[in-house]
Short mmCIF file of C-alpha atoms and ligand atoms in Angstrom, two decimals:
data_model
loop_
_atom_site.label_atom_id
_atom_site.label_comp_id
_atom_site.label_asym_id
_atom_site.label_seq_id
_atom_site.Cartn_x
_atom_site.Cartn_y
_atom_site.Cartn_z
CA UNK T 1 85.43 131.38 101.62
CA UNK T 2 85.72 133.81 104.69
CA UNK T 3 86.49 131.96 107.93
CA UNK T 4 84.15 133.61 111.05
CA UNK T 5 85.52 133.18 114.65
CA UNK T 6 82.62 133.37 116.39
CA UNK T 7 82.13 133.15 120.23
CA UNK T 8 80.66 130.20 122.12
CA UNK T 9 76.95 132.34 122.55
CA UNK T 10 74.00 130.42 122.15
CA UNK T 11 73.12 131.60 118.71
CA UNK T 12 76.59 130.57 117.23
CA UNK T 13 76.70 127.66 118.32
CA UNK T 14 72.99 126.80 116.91
CA UNK T 15 74.55 128.17 113.77
CA UNK T 16 77.59 125.62 113.64
CA UNK T 17 75.51 122.92 114.85
CA UNK T 18 73.23 123.55 111.80
CA UNK T 19 76.55 123.96 109.85
CA UNK T 20 77.69 120.68 111.09
CA UNK T 21 74.42 118.92 110.45
CA UNK T 22 74.77 119.83 106.89
CA UNK T 23 78.15 118.74 105.98
CA UNK T 24 80.18 121.73 106.62
CA UNK T 25 83.61 122.00 108.41
CA UNK T 26 84.11 123.60 112.09
CA UNK T 27 87.21 124.32 114.13
CA UNK T 28 85.81 123.17 117.49
CA UNK T 29 87.56 123.55 121.06
CA UNK T 30 88.25 120.58 123.29
CA UNK T 31 90.47 120.25 126.42
CA UNK T 32 93.31 118.68 124.74
CA UNK T 33 93.24 120.71 121.35
CA UNK T 34 91.18 122.58 118.92
CA UNK T 35 89.47 119.47 116.65
CA UNK T 36 88.69 120.13 112.87
CA UNK T 37 85.09 118.80 112.56
CA UNK T 38 82.27 117.41 110.70
CA UNK T 39 79.46 115.19 110.90
CA UNK T 40 80.87 111.62 111.47
CA UNK T 41 77.75 110.33 109.47
CA UNK T 42 77.99 111.82 106.59
CA UNK T 43 80.97 109.97 104.70
CA UNK T 44 81.48 113.36 102.35
CA UNK T 45 81.68 116.10 104.63
CA UNK T 46 84.27 113.73 106.27
CA UNK T 47 86.13 113.15 103.03
CA UNK T 48 86.36 117.00 103.16
CA UNK T 49 88.67 116.81 106.45
CA UNK T 50 90.90 115.32 104.68
CA UNK T 51 91.11 117.93 101.88
CA UNK T 52 91.13 120.87 104.41
CA UNK T 53 94.28 118.89 106.27
CA UNK T 54 95.98 117.83 103.61
CA UNK T 55 95.52 114.41 105.16
CA UNK T 56 96.43 110.94 104.72
CA UNK T 57 93.89 108.90 103.67
CA UNK T 58 95.01 105.92 105.39
CA UNK T 59 94.84 107.87 109.13
CA UNK T 60 91.20 107.42 110.71
CA UNK T 61 89.38 109.79 112.32
CA UNK T 62 88.14 109.96 116.54
CA UNK T 63 84.43 109.73 116.53
CA UNK T 64 82.96 112.55 119.38
CA UNK T 65 80.37 112.22 121.70
CA UNK T 66 78.54 114.26 124.05
CA UNK T 67 76.55 111.47 126.01
CA UNK T 68 77.53 107.85 126.53
CA UNK T 69 73.74 106.95 125.45
CA UNK T 70 75.05 108.26 121.90
CA UNK T 71 77.24 105.54 121.31
CA UNK T 72 74.57 103.08 120.98
CA UNK T 73 71.95 105.42 119.54
CA UNK T 74 74.07 105.89 116.47
CA UNK T 75 75.35 102.29 116.19
CA UNK T 76 78.90 103.43 116.68
CA UNK T 77 80.31 100.28 118.00
CA UNK T 78 79.43 96.49 117.73
CA UNK T 79 80.02 95.91 120.96
CA UNK T 80 81.34 97.87 124.43
CA UNK T 81 83.60 95.28 126.18
CA UNK T 82 83.66 95.36 129.75
CA UNK T 83 87.15 96.89 130.38
CA UNK T 84 85.56 100.23 127.74
CA UNK T 85 83.07 100.49 130.32
CA UNK T 86 85.27 100.86 133.48
CA UNK T 87 87.50 103.05 131.30
CA UNK T 88 84.45 105.00 130.87
CA UNK T 89 83.44 105.64 134.17
CA UNK T 90 86.81 106.32 135.34
CA UNK T 91 87.91 108.82 132.38
CA UNK T 92 84.79 110.36 130.60
CA UNK T 93 84.11 113.08 130.05
CA UNK T 94 88.23 113.54 129.75
CA UNK T 95 91.03 113.43 127.47
CA UNK T 96 91.08 109.42 126.61
CA UNK T 97 89.88 108.14 123.16
CA UNK T 98 88.78 104.37 123.43
CA UNK T 99 89.28 102.11 120.25
CA UNK T 100 86.48 99.57 119.91
CA UNK T 101 85.31 97.02 117.07
CA UNK T 102 83.10 99.25 114.63
CA UNK T 103 79.05 99.84 114.09
CA UNK T 104 77.67 101.28 111.24
CA UNK T 105 80.42 103.65 110.93
CA UNK T 106 81.06 105.41 107.52
CA UNK T 107 84.67 103.74 106.35
CA UNK T 108 85.71 107.39 105.50
CA UNK T 109 86.14 107.45 109.05
CA UNK T 110 88.01 104.46 110.15
CA UNK T 111 89.79 104.63 106.89
CA UNK T 112 88.42 100.83 106.55
CA UNK T 113 89.49 99.77 109.35
CA UNK T 114 87.40 97.12 111.49
CA UNK T 115 87.30 99.36 114.35
CA UNK T 116 86.51 102.96 115.37
CA UNK T 117 87.77 105.37 117.90
CA UNK T 118 85.29 106.93 120.32
CA UNK T 119 85.77 110.00 122.53
CA UNK T 120 83.53 112.13 125.07
CA UNK T 121 85.11 115.59 125.50
CA UNK T 122 85.06 117.40 128.94
CA UNK T 123 85.22 120.99 127.36
CA UNK T 124 81.39 121.99 127.52
CA UNK T 125 81.70 124.09 124.66
CA UNK T 126 82.50 120.71 122.93
CA UNK T 127 79.22 119.31 124.40
CA UNK T 128 77.08 122.25 123.86
CA UNK T 129 78.54 122.05 119.96
CA UNK T 130 77.69 118.15 119.68
CA UNK T 131 73.97 118.41 121.25
CA UNK T 132 72.98 121.12 118.98
CA UNK T 133 74.68 119.30 115.51
CA UNK T 134 72.95 116.22 117.02
CA UNK T 135 75.01 114.04 115.50
CA UNK T 136 78.83 112.69 116.33
CA UNK T 137 81.59 114.35 115.27
CA UNK T 138 84.83 113.21 113.91
CA UNK T 139 87.34 115.49 114.35
CA UNK T 140 91.17 115.55 113.90
CA UNK T 141 93.58 118.48 115.50
CA UNK T 142 92.59 121.36 113.09
CA UNK T 143 96.21 121.85 112.17
CA UNK T 144 97.49 121.58 108.62
CA UNK T 145 99.27 117.88 108.12
CA UNK T 146 102.31 117.88 109.37
CA UNK T 147 101.78 121.19 111.70
CA UNK T 148 101.66 121.25 115.59
CA UNK T 149 98.23 120.84 116.76
CA UNK T 150 95.93 123.91 117.81
CA UNK T 151 95.70 124.90 121.12
CA UNK T 152 94.14 128.45 120.56
CA UNK T 153 91.36 129.53 117.70
CA UNK T 154 94.12 131.57 116.65
CA UNK T 155 96.44 128.53 115.92
CA UNK T 156 93.17 127.20 113.44
CA UNK T 157 92.72 130.39 111.99
CA UNK T 158 96.40 130.19 110.85
CA UNK T 159 95.85 126.99 109.41
CA UNK T 160 92.64 126.71 108.10
CA UNK T 161 92.14 130.47 107.08
CA UNK T 162 89.48 130.23 103.89
CA UNK T 163 89.41 126.77 104.01
CA UNK T 164 86.34 126.52 106.32
CA UNK T 165 83.35 127.92 107.33
CA UNK T 166 83.70 128.77 111.17
CA UNK T 167 85.69 128.38 114.29
CA UNK T 168 84.70 128.71 117.94
CA UNK T 169 87.07 130.26 120.46
CA UNK T 170 86.37 128.35 123.63
CA UNK T 171 89.48 129.92 125.00
CA UNK T 172 93.16 128.15 125.25
CA UNK T 173 93.11 124.35 125.63
CA UNK T 174 93.89 123.46 129.07
CA UNK T 175 95.46 119.70 128.83
CA UNK T 176 97.61 121.09 125.80
CA UNK T 177 98.15 117.30 124.32
CA UNK T 178 95.87 114.78 121.97
CA UNK T 179 94.06 112.99 124.01
CA UNK T 180 95.45 109.68 125.09
CA UNK T 181 94.38 106.44 123.04
CA UNK T 182 94.06 103.00 123.94
CA UNK T 183 92.58 99.87 122.01
CA UNK T 184 90.46 97.20 123.65
CA UNK T 185 89.94 95.63 120.95
CA UNK T 186 92.56 92.98 120.61
CA UNK T 187 93.51 90.57 123.69
CA UNK T 188 95.09 93.12 126.09
CA UNK T 189 94.34 96.63 126.22
CA UNK T 190 97.35 98.69 124.24
CA UNK T 191 97.87 102.36 124.67
CA UNK T 192 98.57 103.50 121.04
CA UNK T 193 99.16 107.45 121.92
CA UNK T 194 100.20 109.10 125.30
CA UNK T 195 97.48 112.04 126.01
CA UNK T 196 96.54 113.10 129.11
CA UNK T 197 95.55 110.27 130.63
CA UNK T 198 98.39 108.35 131.70
CA UNK T 199 99.28 105.28 131.58
CA UNK T 200 99.46 104.51 135.58
CA UNK T 201 96.01 106.13 135.52
CA UNK T 202 94.65 103.35 132.86
CA UNK T 203 96.27 100.56 134.94
CA UNK T 204 95.08 101.31 137.70
CA UNK T 205 91.71 101.05 136.54
CA UNK T 206 91.84 98.10 134.10
CA UNK T 207 95.32 96.43 135.27
CA UNK T 208 97.85 95.21 132.83
CA UNK T 209 97.78 98.09 129.24
CA UNK T 210 100.76 97.24 126.45
CA UNK T 211 102.78 100.17 124.86
CA UNK T 212 102.93 100.42 121.14
CA UNK T 213 106.54 100.45 119.96
CA UNK T 214 105.70 103.54 118.18
CA UNK T 215 104.78 105.42 121.16
CA UNK T 216 108.50 105.82 122.63
CA UNK T 217 110.64 104.09 119.63
CA UNK T 218 111.18 105.23 115.75
CA UNK T 219 109.71 102.46 113.89
CA UNK T 220 111.88 99.42 111.91
CA UNK T 221 112.04 99.45 108.15
CA UNK T 222 108.99 97.73 107.15
CA UNK T 223 107.03 97.83 110.92
CA UNK T 224 103.64 98.58 111.15
CA UNK T 225 102.30 101.19 113.37
CA UNK T 226 99.25 99.73 115.20
CA UNK T 227 97.78 103.71 114.94
CA UNK T 228 98.21 104.55 111.68
CA UNK T 229 98.74 108.19 112.53
CA UNK T 230 101.74 107.12 114.76
CA UNK T 231 103.91 106.35 111.62
CA UNK T 232 104.20 109.76 110.38
CA UNK T 233 106.80 112.19 111.11
CA UNK T 234 104.06 114.93 112.67
CA UNK T 235 104.75 117.86 115.01
CA UNK T 236 107.27 118.94 112.53
CA UNK T 237 108.63 122.58 113.12
CA UNK T 238 110.47 124.11 110.12
CA UNK T 239 113.06 124.30 112.60
CA UNK T 240 115.73 121.76 113.12
CA UNK T 241 115.40 120.21 116.16
CA UNK T 242 117.79 118.14 118.36
CA UNK T 243 117.06 116.55 121.40
CA UNK T 244 119.69 116.23 124.44
CA UNK T 245 119.21 113.91 127.18
CA UNK T 246 121.43 115.62 129.59
CA UNK T 247 121.40 117.11 133.63
CA UNK T 248 121.00 120.94 133.50
CA UNK T 249 124.48 121.93 134.08
CA UNK T 250 125.75 119.35 131.05
CA UNK T 251 122.64 120.52 128.53
CA UNK T 252 123.41 124.45 129.32
CA UNK T 253 127.05 123.82 128.25
CA UNK T 254 126.42 122.10 125.30
CA UNK T 255 123.94 124.61 124.12
CA UNK T 256 126.03 127.69 125.05
CA UNK T 257 129.40 126.24 123.11
CA UNK T 258 126.82 125.95 120.24
CA UNK T 259 125.62 129.29 120.41
CA UNK T 260 124.76 131.62 117.14
CA UNK T 261 121.86 133.82 115.77
CA UNK T 262 119.88 130.99 114.55
CA UNK T 263 120.16 128.77 117.51
CA UNK T 264 117.40 128.50 120.09
CA UNK T 265 116.75 126.33 123.15
CA UNK T 266 113.74 124.54 123.97
CA UNK T 267 114.42 124.42 127.30
CA UNK T 268 112.89 124.32 131.30
CA UNK T 269 112.04 127.46 132.62
CA UNK T 270 114.86 127.17 135.32
CA UNK T 271 117.62 127.13 132.82
CA UNK T 272 116.51 130.52 130.59
CA UNK T 273 118.61 132.21 132.92
CA UNK T 274 121.56 130.33 132.58
CA UNK T 275 121.20 130.44 128.69
CA UNK T 276 123.49 132.52 125.85
CA UNK T 277 121.18 131.66 123.14
CA UNK T 278 117.51 132.89 122.75
CA UNK T 279 115.54 130.69 124.52
CA UNK T 280 111.69 128.78 123.98
CA UNK T 281 110.87 127.48 127.67
CA UNK T 282 107.99 124.78 127.77
CA UNK T 283 107.49 125.07 131.17
CA UNK T 284 109.37 123.88 134.88
CA UNK T 285 111.25 120.86 135.25
CA UNK T 286 108.69 119.19 137.02
CA UNK T 287 105.69 120.50 136.24
CA UNK T 288 104.34 118.00 133.36
CA UNK T 289 100.84 119.49 133.22
CA UNK T 290 102.65 123.12 132.18
CA UNK T 291 104.52 121.34 129.55
CA UNK T 292 102.26 119.83 128.21
CA UNK T 293 99.86 123.02 128.17
CA UNK T 294 102.59 124.77 126.36
CA UNK T 295 104.32 122.62 124.36
CA UNK T 296 102.66 122.89 120.86
CA UNK T 297 102.38 126.76 120.93
CA UNK T 298 106.01 126.93 122.20
CA UNK T 299 106.68 124.64 118.67
CA UNK T 300 104.78 127.34 116.68
CA UNK T 301 106.21 130.34 117.80
CA UNK T 302 110.02 128.81 117.21
CA UNK T 303 108.78 128.65 113.55
CA UNK T 304 107.20 131.73 113.48
CA UNK T 305 110.58 133.42 114.26
CA UNK T 306 112.25 131.49 111.54
CA UNK T 307 114.42 129.73 113.99
CA UNK T 308 117.49 127.29 111.95
CA UNK T 309 118.62 125.27 114.98
CA UNK T 310 117.17 124.55 118.31
CA UNK T 311 118.68 122.44 121.31
CA UNK T 312 115.59 121.05 123.02
CA UNK T 313 115.69 119.55 126.42
CA UNK T 314 114.86 115.70 126.43
CA UNK T 315 111.14 115.58 128.89
CA UNK T 316 110.95 112.52 131.12
CA UNK T 317 108.90 109.46 130.10
CA UNK T 318 106.66 108.50 132.94
CA UNK T 319 103.44 109.98 134.27
CA UNK T 320 102.20 112.80 131.65
CA UNK T 321 105.70 113.37 130.83
CA UNK T 322 105.31 110.56 128.34
CA UNK T 323 102.82 112.41 126.21
CA UNK T 324 105.26 115.21 126.06
CA UNK T 325 107.87 113.06 125.22
CA UNK T 326 106.09 111.03 122.51
CA UNK T 327 105.08 114.75 120.63
CA UNK T 328 108.70 116.08 120.69
CA UNK T 329 110.60 113.14 119.75
CA UNK T 330 108.79 113.43 116.71
CA UNK T 331 109.16 117.08 116.56
CA UNK T 332 112.79 116.23 116.24
CA UNK T 333 112.53 113.24 113.95
CA UNK T 334 113.85 110.83 116.68
CA UNK T 335 116.98 112.97 117.15
CA UNK T 336 118.39 112.57 120.69
CA UNK T 337 121.81 113.42 122.20
CA UNK T 338 122.62 111.83 125.22
CA UNK T 339 125.35 113.19 127.39
CA UNK T 340 126.63 111.30 130.00
O1 TXA W 401 92.65 115.36 121.54
C1 TXA W 401 92.12 114.61 120.13
O2 TXA W 401 92.75 113.40 120.31
C2 TXA W 401 91.78 115.28 119.15
C3 TXA W 401 90.66 116.56 119.18
C4 TXA W 401 90.61 117.05 118.74
O3 TXA W 401 90.16 115.16 120.02
N1 TXA W 401 92.18 114.76 118.30
C5 TXA W 401 93.25 113.89 117.49
O4 TXA W 401 92.68 113.35 115.96
O5 TXA W 401 94.25 114.46 118.00
P1 TXA W 401 93.97 113.30 115.31
O6 TXA W 401 93.38 112.60 113.96
O7 TXA W 401 95.03 114.27 115.24
O8 TXA W 401 94.68 111.89 116.08
C6 TXA W 401 93.99 110.44 116.17
C7 TXA W 401 94.98 109.57 116.36
C8 TXA W 401 95.29 109.52 115.31
O9 TXA W 401 96.85 108.94 115.28
C9 TXA W 401 94.85 108.18 114.56
O10 TXA W 401 95.94 107.23 113.54
C10 TXA W 401 94.86 107.19 115.49
O11 TXA W 401 93.65 108.03 116.23
N2 TXA W 401 93.34 106.45 114.80
C11 TXA W 401 91.93 106.68 115.05
N3 TXA W 401 90.84 105.97 114.20
C12 TXA W 401 91.91 104.88 115.18
C13 TXA W 401 91.55 102.91 115.33
N4 TXA W 401 90.51 102.68 114.47
N5 TXA W 401 92.69 102.76 114.95
C14 TXA W 401 93.73 102.72 115.31
N6 TXA W 401 94.16 104.76 115.56
C15 TXA W 401 93.59 104.88 115.79
MG1 MG W 402 96.15 115.51 114.78
#
């Protein structure tokens, strides 16, 4: 199959809208990362997402909409709790996924769970595609399972070339990490994945939100993940990544002492000039938005360059940095060295 990369012209949006309605897969831009979309109402189409990505069948997908009224129109959930309504009002359209009790969504989407994840993206091209398809779209990130999520159409082409008919190029993603995932299906709302909407922002609207163990820590043997996706290593580059928790000086000394040809530093912008190994800066120290925007592209470049060992500067864990920390700690397989 030839994979065509299309610009979001009116004609092309109609082409991919029909393709989606007819059960085909399309790579679509969103403000977070690129998605691999299929008609969420068509179980067979959704199955082909799992094949194209090599995704484990027990990992459920997010259903994307372009208008809140579609939740009712397509009977996506059995009820919308009051706190979900408050979250929708505050953060939609935007990088927040809300898990609620499911309605008439095919089991292929929810991996058999009794809940469904719903998201209303803010990228104007995503909205035009969903509206043209006139069906909600099930879409995971458009990477091969286990690879960093794609933040450009080129990343999607790299992973999906020959496997899907179309990719729509909507430019580089602004947020750069996947949406925040919160469940309101249980007693207390619980953050399952940190993203562009922060824990602090969520709590500002609905009060206390629990944080699932898997967000910041490695699950113990036998412990079950509240969100199936969190149990996988994920975002794993081929290089061996070790995170170093230290101040500027200690980090730089530690890396420079270990300098060799296969070694590199995944560092803050400010660290570069003092490091004697190849550097992959992922943003300025306090610029969490830049870090989130760049992290996946940098992880992909580390792989392309065949780096063997990467010493990463451990990100902070508050605000938007929690999302960056959550992704990097997985890329590092939870290997952290703390220098006092
Ligand atoms: O920003 C995003 O969310 C992107 C773009 C394309 O919208 N999508 C995305 O999808 O990141 P994916 O499939 O890569 O991640 C979805 C996460 C997984 O960790 C999955 O386990 C979790 O959401 N999830 C989906 N439905 C769930 C459910 N019913 N209960 C618990 N976790 C769920
Ligand atoms: Mg993903």
